[in-house]
Short mmCIF file of C-alpha atoms in Angstrom, two decimals:
data_model
loop_
_atom_site.label_atom_id
_atom_site.label_comp_id
_atom_site.label_asym_id
_atom_site.label_seq_id
_atom_site.Cartn_x
_atom_site.Cartn_y
_atom_site.Cartn_z
CA MET J 1 0.03 -0.06 0.00
CA LYS J 2 2.84 2.45 1.01
CA ASN J 3 4.57 1.68 -2.27
CA ASN J 4 1.56 2.26 -4.34
CA LEU J 5 0.83 5.56 -2.74
CA LEU J 6 4.48 6.53 -3.22
CA ARG J 7 4.22 5.93 -7.01
CA ILE J 8 0.95 8.08 -7.10
CA CYS J 9 2.74 10.93 -5.32
CA ILE J 10 5.52 10.83 -7.70
CA LEU J 11 3.36 10.85 -10.69
CA PHE J 12 1.53 13.89 -9.41
CA CYS J 13 4.74 15.69 -8.71
CA CYS J 14 6.00 14.93 -12.37
CA THR J 15 2.88 15.74 -14.13
CA GLY J 16 1.45 18.55 -12.04
CA VAL J 17 -2.04 18.76 -10.68
CA ARG J 18 -2.76 21.70 -13.06
CA GLY J 19 -2.33 19.35 -16.01
CA TYR J 20 -4.69 16.66 -14.47
CA SER J 21 -7.54 15.90 -16.80
CA ALA J 22 -7.99 12.08 -16.39
CA GLU J 23 -11.58 10.72 -15.61
CA LEU J 24 -9.99 8.16 -13.22
CA LEU J 25 -7.40 8.82 -10.62
CA SER J 26 -6.41 5.03 -11.06
CA ASP J 27 -5.19 6.05 -14.56
CA TYR J 28 -2.25 7.71 -12.90
CA VAL J 29 -1.00 4.58 -10.97
CA ASP J 30 1.55 2.79 -13.00
CA PRO J 31 2.56 -0.57 -11.33
CA LYS J 32 5.30 -0.93 -13.85
CA ILE J 33 7.40 1.76 -12.08
CA GLY J 34 10.11 0.17 -9.93
CA THR J 35 10.03 -3.14 -11.78
CA LEU J 36 13.07 -2.67 -13.93
CA ASP J 37 15.72 -5.48 -14.38
CA THR J 38 17.91 -4.17 -11.56
CA ARG J 39 18.15 -5.23 -7.84
CA GLU J 40 17.28 -1.72 -6.92
CA SER J 41 13.90 -1.96 -8.72
CA ASN J 42 11.93 -4.43 -6.64
CA CYS J 43 8.34 -3.25 -6.65
CA VAL J 44 5.58 -5.68 -7.31
CA ILE J 45 3.86 -5.30 -10.74
CA GLY J 46 0.81 -7.38 -9.83
CA PRO J 47 -2.58 -5.87 -8.45
CA GLN J 48 -3.58 -5.61 -4.79
CA MET J 49 -6.32 -4.19 -2.85
CA PRO J 50 -5.66 -1.31 -0.32
CA PHE J 51 -4.35 -3.04 2.81
CA GLY J 52 -5.17 -6.50 1.26
CA SER J 53 -2.93 -9.53 1.88
CA MET J 54 -3.54 -11.04 -1.62
CA ASN J 55 -1.02 -9.70 -4.17
CA PRO J 56 -1.02 -11.94 -7.20
CA SER J 57 1.89 -11.17 -9.63
CA PRO J 58 3.97 -12.71 -12.46
CA GLN J 59 7.27 -14.42 -11.36
CA THR J 60 10.29 -14.90 -13.61
CA PRO J 61 13.84 -16.28 -13.57
CA ASN J 62 16.34 -13.89 -12.46
CA GLY J 63 13.58 -11.82 -10.70
CA THR J 64 14.19 -9.30 -8.12
CA THR J 65 13.09 -9.62 -4.43
CA ALA J 66 9.47 -8.87 -5.62
CA GLY J 67 10.10 -11.95 -7.93
CA TYR J 68 9.82 -10.24 -11.34
CA ASN J 69 12.14 -9.25 -14.22
CA PRO J 70 10.52 -7.89 -17.42
CA LYS J 71 13.32 -9.12 -19.61
CA PHE J 72 12.70 -12.86 -18.68
CA PRO J 73 9.93 -15.23 -19.43
CA VAL J 74 6.97 -15.68 -16.96
CA ARG J 75 7.07 -18.88 -14.95
CA GLY J 76 3.80 -18.50 -13.53
CA PHE J 77 1.81 -16.23 -10.88
CA GLY J 78 2.52 -16.22 -7.30
CA GLN J 79 -0.03 -15.24 -4.72
CA LEU J 80 1.89 -13.19 -2.18
CA HIS J 81 4.55 -10.55 -2.75
CA VAL J 82 6.02 -7.50 -0.91
CA SER J 83 7.56 -4.45 -2.56
CA GLY J 84 11.02 -3.13 -1.71
CA THR J 85 12.04 -5.76 0.81
CA GLY J 86 15.58 -5.84 -0.31
CA GLY J 87 17.77 -8.51 1.21
CA PRO J 88 16.69 -12.22 0.71
CA GLY J 89 13.22 -11.34 -0.34
CA LYS J 90 9.90 -12.91 0.75
CA TYR J 91 6.92 -14.98 -0.18
CA GLY J 92 6.14 -15.92 -3.87
CA HIS J 93 4.16 -18.91 -2.81
CA PHE J 94 1.55 -21.11 -4.57
CA LEU J 95 2.66 -20.58 -8.13
CA VAL J 96 -0.15 -20.78 -10.72
CA SER J 97 1.16 -21.72 -14.11
CA PRO J 98 -1.51 -21.87 -17.13
CA GLN J 99 -0.24 -23.83 -20.02
CA ARG J 100 -0.92 -26.32 -22.82
CA GLY J 101 0.47 -29.66 -21.97
CA VAL J 102 1.64 -30.54 -18.56
CA ALA J 103 5.28 -29.31 -17.86
CA LEU J 104 6.18 -29.78 -14.19
CA GLY J 105 9.76 -28.76 -14.16
CA ASN J 106 10.47 -25.56 -12.36
CA GLU J 107 11.88 -24.16 -15.60
CA ASP J 108 10.07 -26.16 -18.22
CA HIS J 109 6.97 -24.07 -18.43
CA ASP J 110 8.55 -20.63 -18.80
CA SER J 111 6.75 -18.44 -21.48
CA PRO J 112 7.54 -15.11 -23.15
CA VAL J 113 4.71 -12.66 -22.59
CA SER J 114 3.12 -9.76 -24.62
CA LYS J 115 0.22 -7.48 -24.27
CA VAL J 116 1.00 -6.58 -20.64
CA VAL J 117 -1.49 -4.48 -18.88
CA ALA J 118 -0.87 -3.47 -15.25
CA LYS J 119 -3.31 -1.45 -13.02
CA ALA J 120 -3.54 -1.19 -9.33
CA TYR J 121 -6.67 -3.51 -9.39
CA TYR J 122 -6.11 -5.65 -12.53
CA PHE J 123 -3.27 -7.48 -14.50
CA SER J 124 -3.24 -9.25 -17.71
CA CYS J 125 -0.77 -10.59 -20.14
CA ASN J 126 -0.61 -13.06 -23.05
CA LEU J 127 1.53 -16.21 -22.63
CA ASP J 128 2.84 -16.46 -26.14
CA ARG J 129 4.23 -20.04 -25.85
CA TYR J 130 0.69 -21.24 -25.20
CA ASP J 131 -1.35 -18.70 -27.02
CA THR J 132 -3.13 -18.28 -23.81
CA SER J 133 -4.02 -15.01 -21.91
CA THR J 134 -4.06 -14.57 -18.09
CA GLU J 135 -6.01 -11.91 -16.44
CA ILE J 136 -6.20 -11.23 -12.57
CA THR J 137 -8.17 -9.18 -10.41
CA PRO J 138 -7.84 -9.26 -6.48
CA THR J 139 -10.12 -8.78 -3.42
CA PRO J 140 -8.58 -8.26 -0.01
CA HIS J 141 -7.75 -11.95 0.58
CA CYS J 142 -8.63 -13.55 -2.76
CA ALA J 143 -7.88 -13.34 -6.43
CA MET J 144 -9.96 -14.24 -9.50
CA TYR J 145 -8.08 -15.41 -12.57
CA ARG J 146 -9.49 -15.56 -16.21
CA PHE J 147 -7.57 -17.85 -18.39
CA THR J 148 -8.59 -17.70 -22.05
CA PHE J 149 -7.29 -20.77 -24.04
CA PRO J 150 -7.39 -21.73 -27.64
CA GLU J 151 -9.28 -24.86 -28.77
CA SER J 152 -7.35 -27.65 -26.95
CA ASP J 153 -7.53 -31.03 -25.37
CA ASP J 154 -4.53 -30.34 -23.19
CA ALA J 155 -5.31 -26.96 -21.68
CA ALA J 156 -3.85 -27.14 -18.01
CA VAL J 157 -3.37 -25.10 -14.95
CA VAL J 158 -0.33 -26.20 -12.88
CA PHE J 159 -0.02 -25.45 -9.31
CA ASP J 160 3.55 -25.49 -7.73
CA ALA J 161 3.10 -25.63 -3.84
CA THR J 162 6.79 -25.41 -3.14
CA GLN J 163 7.86 -22.34 -5.14
CA ASN J 164 9.17 -19.30 -3.25
CA ILE J 165 11.16 -16.29 -3.99
CA PRO J 166 14.09 -16.68 -1.61
CA ILE J 167 15.12 -20.23 -2.75
CA ASP J 168 13.84 -20.47 -6.40
CA ILE J 169 14.41 -16.93 -7.53
CA LEU J 170 17.02 -15.18 -5.33
CA LYS J 171 18.97 -18.38 -4.47
CA ARG J 172 19.55 -17.03 -1.03
CA GLY J 173 18.23 -19.93 1.04
CA GLY J 174 15.36 -20.67 3.44
CA SER J 175 13.84 -23.85 4.95
CA ILE J 176 10.59 -25.60 4.00
CA LEU J 177 9.47 -27.05 7.20
CA GLU J 178 6.20 -28.44 5.93
CA ASN J 179 4.68 -28.59 2.52
CA LYS J 180 1.46 -30.36 1.29
CA ALA J 181 -0.77 -30.38 -1.75
CA SER J 182 -4.12 -31.94 -2.32
CA ILE J 183 -7.01 -32.28 -4.71
CA ASP J 184 -10.70 -33.21 -4.35
CA PRO J 185 -12.10 -34.40 -7.62
CA ALA J 186 -15.69 -34.41 -6.23
CA SER J 187 -15.68 -30.69 -5.52
CA GLY J 188 -12.94 -29.55 -7.86
CA MET J 189 -11.12 -27.93 -4.94
CA VAL J 190 -7.40 -27.56 -4.85
CA LYS J 191 -5.36 -27.00 -1.70
CA ALA J 192 -1.91 -26.43 -0.51
CA MET J 193 -0.08 -25.25 2.45
CA ILE J 194 3.54 -24.26 3.32
CA THR J 195 5.46 -23.57 6.53
CA PHE J 196 8.47 -21.56 5.65
CA GLN J 197 11.43 -20.14 7.58
CA GLY J 198 13.94 -17.71 6.25
CA GLY J 199 13.98 -14.89 3.69
CA TRP J 200 13.00 -11.36 4.92
CA SER J 201 10.89 -12.93 7.66
CA GLY J 202 14.08 -13.97 9.52
CA ILE J 203 14.22 -16.88 11.89
CA ALA J 204 10.45 -16.93 12.71
CA PRO J 205 8.58 -19.56 10.47
CA TYR J 206 5.19 -18.75 9.02
CA THR J 207 2.38 -20.94 7.66
CA ILE J 208 0.09 -20.18 4.76
CA TYR J 209 -2.87 -21.96 3.43
CA PHE J 210 -4.17 -21.88 -0.20
CA VAL J 211 -7.42 -22.96 -1.72
CA ALA J 212 -8.77 -22.69 -5.38
CA ARG J 213 -11.57 -23.86 -7.52
CA PHE J 214 -12.82 -23.42 -11.11
CA ASN J 215 -16.11 -22.52 -12.83
CA LYS J 216 -15.76 -25.67 -14.90
CA ALA J 217 -15.08 -29.08 -13.92
CA PRO J 218 -11.54 -30.21 -14.83
CA ALA J 219 -11.38 -33.10 -17.21
CA GLN J 220 -8.63 -34.53 -15.00
CA MET J 221 -7.08 -33.68 -11.59
CA ALA J 222 -3.86 -34.99 -10.27
CA VAL J 223 -1.02 -34.39 -7.78
CA TRP J 224 2.57 -34.60 -8.66
CA LYS J 225 6.05 -34.82 -7.21
CA ASN J 226 9.37 -34.01 -8.94
CA GLN J 227 7.66 -34.00 -12.43
CA SER J 228 5.95 -37.24 -12.10
CA ILE J 229 2.12 -37.50 -11.88
CA LEU J 230 1.11 -39.64 -8.76
CA ASN J 231 -1.80 -41.62 -10.39
CA GLY J 232 -4.26 -42.81 -7.75
CA HIS J 233 -3.29 -40.20 -5.24
CA ASN J 234 -5.38 -37.24 -4.05
CA SER J 235 -2.64 -35.72 -1.76
CA VAL J 236 1.28 -35.47 -1.57
CA VAL J 237 3.58 -34.42 0.99
CA ARG J 238 7.09 -33.00 0.47
CA SER J 239 9.86 -34.76 2.25
CA ASP J 240 13.14 -33.23 3.49
CA VAL J 241 14.92 -33.70 0.18
CA PRO J 242 16.35 -30.12 -0.70
CA ALA J 243 15.36 -30.24 -4.32
CA GLU J 244 11.98 -31.95 -4.01
CA ARG J 245 8.88 -30.08 -5.50
CA ILE J 246 5.13 -30.91 -5.26
CA GLY J 247 1.95 -29.63 -6.45
CA SER J 248 -1.25 -30.44 -8.41
CA VAL J 249 -2.45 -29.94 -11.95
CA CYS J 250 -6.10 -29.48 -13.45
CA GLN J 251 -6.58 -30.16 -17.22
CA PHE J 252 -9.49 -28.92 -19.25
CA LEU J 253 -11.06 -29.62 -22.71
CA THR J 254 -11.48 -25.97 -24.12
CA LYS J 255 -13.17 -24.36 -27.03
CA GLN J 256 -11.40 -21.56 -29.00
CA ASN J 257 -11.33 -18.49 -26.74
CA GLU J 258 -13.06 -20.18 -24.12
CA PRO J 259 -12.45 -18.50 -20.70
CA ILE J 260 -11.73 -20.71 -17.62
CA LEU J 261 -12.28 -18.81 -14.21
CA MET J 262 -10.58 -19.57 -11.05
CA LYS J 263 -10.99 -18.01 -7.80
CA ALA J 264 -8.13 -18.59 -4.98
CA ALA J 265 -7.72 -17.41 -1.46
CA ILE J 266 -4.87 -17.47 1.01
CA SER J 267 -5.04 -17.53 4.88
CA PHE J 268 -2.45 -17.48 7.55
CA ALA J 269 -4.88 -19.31 9.91
CA SER J 270 -6.42 -22.32 8.13
CA TYR J 271 -7.85 -23.86 5.08
CA GLU J 272 -11.26 -23.34 6.46
CA ASN J 273 -10.61 -19.63 6.71
CA ALA J 274 -9.35 -19.49 3.25
CA GLU J 275 -12.64 -21.03 2.15
CA ARG J 276 -14.61 -18.61 4.02
CA PHE J 277 -12.74 -15.76 2.25
CA LEU J 278 -13.63 -17.39 -1.04
CA GLU J 279 -17.43 -17.60 -0.23
CA ASN J 280 -17.61 -14.02 1.21
CA GLU J 281 -15.45 -12.06 -1.11
CA ILE J 282 -16.12 -13.85 -4.42
CA PRO J 283 -19.47 -15.52 -4.08
CA ALA J 284 -20.28 -15.53 -7.86
CA TRP J 285 -18.30 -16.20 -11.07
CA ASP J 286 -18.21 -12.79 -12.43
CA PHE J 287 -14.75 -11.49 -13.20
CA ASP J 288 -15.86 -8.13 -14.48
CA GLN J 289 -17.85 -7.42 -11.29
CA ILE J 290 -14.78 -8.09 -9.20
CA LYS J 291 -12.67 -5.99 -11.35
CA ALA J 292 -15.08 -3.06 -11.35
CA LYS J 293 -15.32 -3.29 -7.44
CA GLY J 294 -11.65 -3.22 -7.33
CA LEU J 295 -11.52 -0.04 -9.46
CA GLU J 296 -14.18 1.56 -7.19
CA THR J 297 -12.26 0.73 -4.10
CA TRP J 298 -8.98 2.37 -5.51
CA GLU J 299 -10.82 5.49 -6.61
CA LYS J 300 -12.24 6.06 -3.12
CA GLN J 301 -8.72 5.54 -1.63
CA LEU J 302 -7.05 7.94 -4.19
CA ASN J 303 -9.76 10.61 -3.82
CA LYS J 304 -8.41 11.01 -0.18
CA ILE J 305 -5.25 12.61 -1.64
#
């Protein structure tokens, strides 16, 4: 929140209030500021509600402490980020990777992007490798994704429950004390949790819970470990092997330009709390309604300036 307001103040100083003519104050917020490919440019490009905990944003190889470098392909979209931390970074958990086919390796599903649109309440880009677009709009504790695939029998959303910025992007260490992922084919619910120690959080470990579901029943759901699908299993637990990775995958049959909606939530308390956030903050499958509400919320905050 502080970083977003700082960007706004800088823009007003540069443009001058006298020249103000935009209909929306949100038009002055440019989340791309502070996301250059240097270690000093470590702001988050993804959207976030004022004082919200959910901050979905793209993550790339060789990213800054915010997890992103615009000169590198997008690996996926993490759910939690912090601007300007410096040091060993923080968060970047529960990576979501829309793709065609199922590539489970940490570097196997990277995609160049185009048509990037970044606003305080909305982010979108095209994953050129998969001819698939991703749109994201958040609420305080949740995010709604809209994936638009071409006609395909192998459209997929891969979840990496192990991914994090300190270890995977910055290579500065950290410890995963507990890590689980699960699926419920009956309800279509995807869950994951992680207890992490290190990074900017220091020596105190923290635990985060993640839940997600789709507006369309997946044709197939599975959990995976180290690039191998675990057939017949609905849950997976990471062992103490340093390089081990776990997650889940949902596959879909899609028509040309068919949107697949996903709503996701995080909680520092429990899975049940995350599910309550989903029900309370995103009760319906209306992406544009959530986006409009996000715009309205930011306009109210910016009008205080």
